[in-house]
Coordinates of C-alpha atoms in Angstrom, one line a residue:
X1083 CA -8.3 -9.7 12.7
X1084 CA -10.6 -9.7 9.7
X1085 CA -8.7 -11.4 6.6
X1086 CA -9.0 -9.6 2.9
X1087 CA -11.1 -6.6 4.5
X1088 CA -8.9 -4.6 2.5
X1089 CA -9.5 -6.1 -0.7
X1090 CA -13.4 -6.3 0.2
X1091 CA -13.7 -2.7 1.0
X1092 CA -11.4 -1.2 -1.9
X1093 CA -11.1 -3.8 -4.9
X1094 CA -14.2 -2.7 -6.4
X1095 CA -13.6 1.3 -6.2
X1096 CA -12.7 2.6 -9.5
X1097 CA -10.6 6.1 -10.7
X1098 CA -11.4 8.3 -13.7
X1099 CA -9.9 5.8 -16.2
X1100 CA -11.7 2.8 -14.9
X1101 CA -8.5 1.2 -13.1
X1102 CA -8.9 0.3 -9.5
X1103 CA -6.1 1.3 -6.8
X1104 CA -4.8 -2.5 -6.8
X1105 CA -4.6 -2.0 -11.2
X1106 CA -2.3 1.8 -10.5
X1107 CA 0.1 -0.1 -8.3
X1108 CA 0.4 -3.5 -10.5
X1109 CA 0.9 -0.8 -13.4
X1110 CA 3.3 1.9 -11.1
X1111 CA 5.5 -1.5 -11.9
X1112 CA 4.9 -2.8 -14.9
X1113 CA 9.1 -3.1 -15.9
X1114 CA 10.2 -4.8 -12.6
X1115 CA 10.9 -8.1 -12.7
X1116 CA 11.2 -9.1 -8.7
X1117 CA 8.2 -7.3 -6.8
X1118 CA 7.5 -7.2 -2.8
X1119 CA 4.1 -7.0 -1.8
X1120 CA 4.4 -5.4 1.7
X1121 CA 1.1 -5.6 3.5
X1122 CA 0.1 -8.2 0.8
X1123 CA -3.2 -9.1 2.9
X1124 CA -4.8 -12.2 0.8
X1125 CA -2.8 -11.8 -2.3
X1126 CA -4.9 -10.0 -4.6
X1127 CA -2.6 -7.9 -6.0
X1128 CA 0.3 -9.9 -6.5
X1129 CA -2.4 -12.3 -7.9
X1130 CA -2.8 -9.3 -10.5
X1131 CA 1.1 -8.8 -11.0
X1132 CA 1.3 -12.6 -11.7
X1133 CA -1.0 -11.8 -14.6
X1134 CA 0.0 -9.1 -16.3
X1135 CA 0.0 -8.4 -19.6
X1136 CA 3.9 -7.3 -19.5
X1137 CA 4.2 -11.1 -17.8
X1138 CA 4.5 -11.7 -15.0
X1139 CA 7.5 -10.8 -12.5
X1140 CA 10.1 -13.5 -11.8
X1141 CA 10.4 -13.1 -8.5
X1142 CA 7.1 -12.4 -6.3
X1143 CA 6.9 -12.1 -2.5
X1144 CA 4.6 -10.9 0.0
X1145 CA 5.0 -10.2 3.7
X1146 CA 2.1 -9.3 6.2
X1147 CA 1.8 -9.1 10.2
X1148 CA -0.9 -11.2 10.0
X1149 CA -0.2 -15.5 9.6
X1150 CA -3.9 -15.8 8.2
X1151 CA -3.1 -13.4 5.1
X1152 CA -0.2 -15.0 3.5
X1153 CA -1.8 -18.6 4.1
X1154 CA -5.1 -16.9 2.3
X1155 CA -2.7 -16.0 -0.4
X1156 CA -1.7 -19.1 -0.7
X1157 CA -5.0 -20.3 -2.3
X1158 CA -4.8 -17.8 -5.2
X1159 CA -4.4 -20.1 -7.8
X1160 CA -1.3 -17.4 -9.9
X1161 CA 0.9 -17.4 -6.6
X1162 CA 1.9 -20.8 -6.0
X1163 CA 5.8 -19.6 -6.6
X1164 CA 5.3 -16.8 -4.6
X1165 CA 7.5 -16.7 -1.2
X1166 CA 4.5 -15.5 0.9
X1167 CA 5.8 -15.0 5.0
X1168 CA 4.3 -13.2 8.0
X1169 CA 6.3 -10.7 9.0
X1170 CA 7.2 -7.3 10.1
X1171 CA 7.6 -4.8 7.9
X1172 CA 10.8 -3.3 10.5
X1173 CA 12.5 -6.4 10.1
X1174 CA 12.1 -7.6 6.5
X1175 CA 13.4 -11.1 5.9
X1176 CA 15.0 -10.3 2.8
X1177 CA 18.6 -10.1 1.6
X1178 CA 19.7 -6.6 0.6
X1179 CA 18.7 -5.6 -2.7
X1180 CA 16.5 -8.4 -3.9
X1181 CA 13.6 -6.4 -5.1
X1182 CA 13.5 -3.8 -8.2
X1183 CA 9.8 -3.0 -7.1
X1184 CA 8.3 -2.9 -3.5
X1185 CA 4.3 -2.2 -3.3
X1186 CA 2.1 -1.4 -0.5
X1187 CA -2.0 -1.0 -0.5
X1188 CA -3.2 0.4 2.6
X1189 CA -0.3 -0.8 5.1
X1190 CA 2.0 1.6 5.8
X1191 CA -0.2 4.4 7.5
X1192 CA -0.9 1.3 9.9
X1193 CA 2.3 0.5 10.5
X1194 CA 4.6 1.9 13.5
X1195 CA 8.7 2.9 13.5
X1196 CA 7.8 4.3 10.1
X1197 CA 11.5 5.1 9.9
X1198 CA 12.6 1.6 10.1
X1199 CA 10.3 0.7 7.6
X1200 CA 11.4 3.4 5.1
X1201 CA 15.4 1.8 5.5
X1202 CA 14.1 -1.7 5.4
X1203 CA 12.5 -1.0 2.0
X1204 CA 15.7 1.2 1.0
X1205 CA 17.7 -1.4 2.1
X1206 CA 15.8 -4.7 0.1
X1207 CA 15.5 -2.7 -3.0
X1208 CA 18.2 -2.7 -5.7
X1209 CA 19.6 0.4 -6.6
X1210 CA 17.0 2.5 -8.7
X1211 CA 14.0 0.3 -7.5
X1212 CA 10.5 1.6 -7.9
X1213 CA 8.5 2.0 -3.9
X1214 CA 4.6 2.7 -4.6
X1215 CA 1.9 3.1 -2.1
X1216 CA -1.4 3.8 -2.1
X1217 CA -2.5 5.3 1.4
X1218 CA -5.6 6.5 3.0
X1219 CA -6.3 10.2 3.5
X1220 CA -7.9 11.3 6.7
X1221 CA -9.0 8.0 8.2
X1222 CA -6.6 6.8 10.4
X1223 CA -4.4 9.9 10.8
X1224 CA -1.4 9.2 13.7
X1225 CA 2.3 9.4 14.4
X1226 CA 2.9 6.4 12.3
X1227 CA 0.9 8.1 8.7
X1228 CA 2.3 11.2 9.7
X1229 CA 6.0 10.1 9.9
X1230 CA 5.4 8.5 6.7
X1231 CA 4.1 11.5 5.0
X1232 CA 6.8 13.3 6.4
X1233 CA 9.8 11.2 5.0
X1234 CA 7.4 10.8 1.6
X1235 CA 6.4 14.2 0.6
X1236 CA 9.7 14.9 -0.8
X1237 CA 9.7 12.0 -3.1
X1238 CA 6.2 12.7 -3.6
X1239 CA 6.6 16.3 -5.0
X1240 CA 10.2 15.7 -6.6
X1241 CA 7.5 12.8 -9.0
X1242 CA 7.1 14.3 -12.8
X1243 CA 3.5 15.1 -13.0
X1244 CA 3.1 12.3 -15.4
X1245 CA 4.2 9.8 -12.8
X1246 CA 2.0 10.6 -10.0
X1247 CA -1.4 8.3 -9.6
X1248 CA -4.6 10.6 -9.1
X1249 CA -6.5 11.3 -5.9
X1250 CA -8.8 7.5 -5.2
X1251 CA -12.4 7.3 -4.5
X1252 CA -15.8 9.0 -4.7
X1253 CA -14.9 12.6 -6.7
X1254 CA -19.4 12.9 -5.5
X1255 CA -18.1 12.6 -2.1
X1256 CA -15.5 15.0 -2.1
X1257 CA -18.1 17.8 -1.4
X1258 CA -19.7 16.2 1.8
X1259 CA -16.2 15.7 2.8
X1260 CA -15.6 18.8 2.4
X1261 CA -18.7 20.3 4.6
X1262 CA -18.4 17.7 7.0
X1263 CA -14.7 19.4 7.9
X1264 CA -15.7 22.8 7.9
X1265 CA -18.9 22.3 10.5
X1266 CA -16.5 20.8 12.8
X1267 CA -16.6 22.9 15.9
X1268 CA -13.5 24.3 16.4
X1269 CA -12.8 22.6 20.1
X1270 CA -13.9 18.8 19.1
X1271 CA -10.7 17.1 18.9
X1272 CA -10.0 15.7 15.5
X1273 CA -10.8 12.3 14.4
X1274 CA -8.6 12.0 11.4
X1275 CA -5.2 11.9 14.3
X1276 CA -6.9 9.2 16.1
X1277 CA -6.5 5.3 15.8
X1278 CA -9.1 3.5 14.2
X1279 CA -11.6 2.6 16.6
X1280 CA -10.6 5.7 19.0
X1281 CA -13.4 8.3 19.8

């Protein structure tokens, strides 16, 4: 385990408008008022819902597989109300309906039983609560992004234009990406549907 690689490796990467990914998500919520961080890794975004400019939520929580996240989290000086837990996401320790807002930065293409995880989030958020995620595209690949995609896209697509955040990262790198793809030979097995650290 590496604690906060996450945060290290994505706070600092900027959209269009200047917000980072960790900013779209606090903002994808900005009227909930009791907000799960799933995947919440060493706090850093429910450190940035605590501060808000809205204010911040009454309620904050943040579940992660791994104990040495939440006790990072811990430290962040905005959380020290915030009922932080190690935890699977398949098994959320949560009563039904507690949240209006459930987030998740970079967790849930990791994460396996997809399926479970989509009715455990279904089943801790109030009726009309807000789920936002920010995935990664091509990286990890697997059944587990896959079946998220899968039970997503509808949602995705059904999303008002308005609503939906813009592609993340590089828009210079989306050309190299691009060629890198296409001189693939057509026989090499795909890396993108492999586990991280496969070959």
């Amino acid at each position: 385990m590496h604690p906060a690689v996450t945060v290290r490796a994505m706070a600092h990467g900027k959209t269009a408008d200047g917000r980072s990914s960790y900013e779209l998500l606090r903002d994808r919520v900005s009227a909930c008022d009791r907000v799960l961080d799933l995947g919440c890794g060493d706090g850093l975004l429910l450190e940035l819902l605590a501060a808000r400019p809205a204010g911040a939520p009454s309620v904050l929580a943040g579940l992660d597989l791994s104990a040495e996240e939440p006790a990072l989290a811990r430290r962040r000086p905005g959380l020290a109300a915030a009922d932080l837990r190690p935890g699977r996401a398949q098994q959320l320790p949560f009563a039904d309906g507690r949240f209006d807002g459930c987030l998740s930065h970079m967790a849930l293409m990791l994460m396996c039983e997809v399926e479970q995880v989509a009715a455990e989030v279904a089943r801790v958020l109030a009726p009309g609560g807000a789920p936002a995620v920010v995935l990664g595209a091509g990286a990890a690949g697997g059944e587990a992004c896959e079946s998220f995609l899968r039970l997503a896209r509808p949602l995705f697509e059904a999303a008002p234009a308005a609503q939906r955040i813009p592609p993340l990262g590089d828009p210079g790198c989306a050309p190299a990406r691009a060629s890198t793809r296409s001189s693939a030979r057509p026989d090499s097995p795909r890396r993108s549907g492999r586990p991280y650290g496969s070959t």
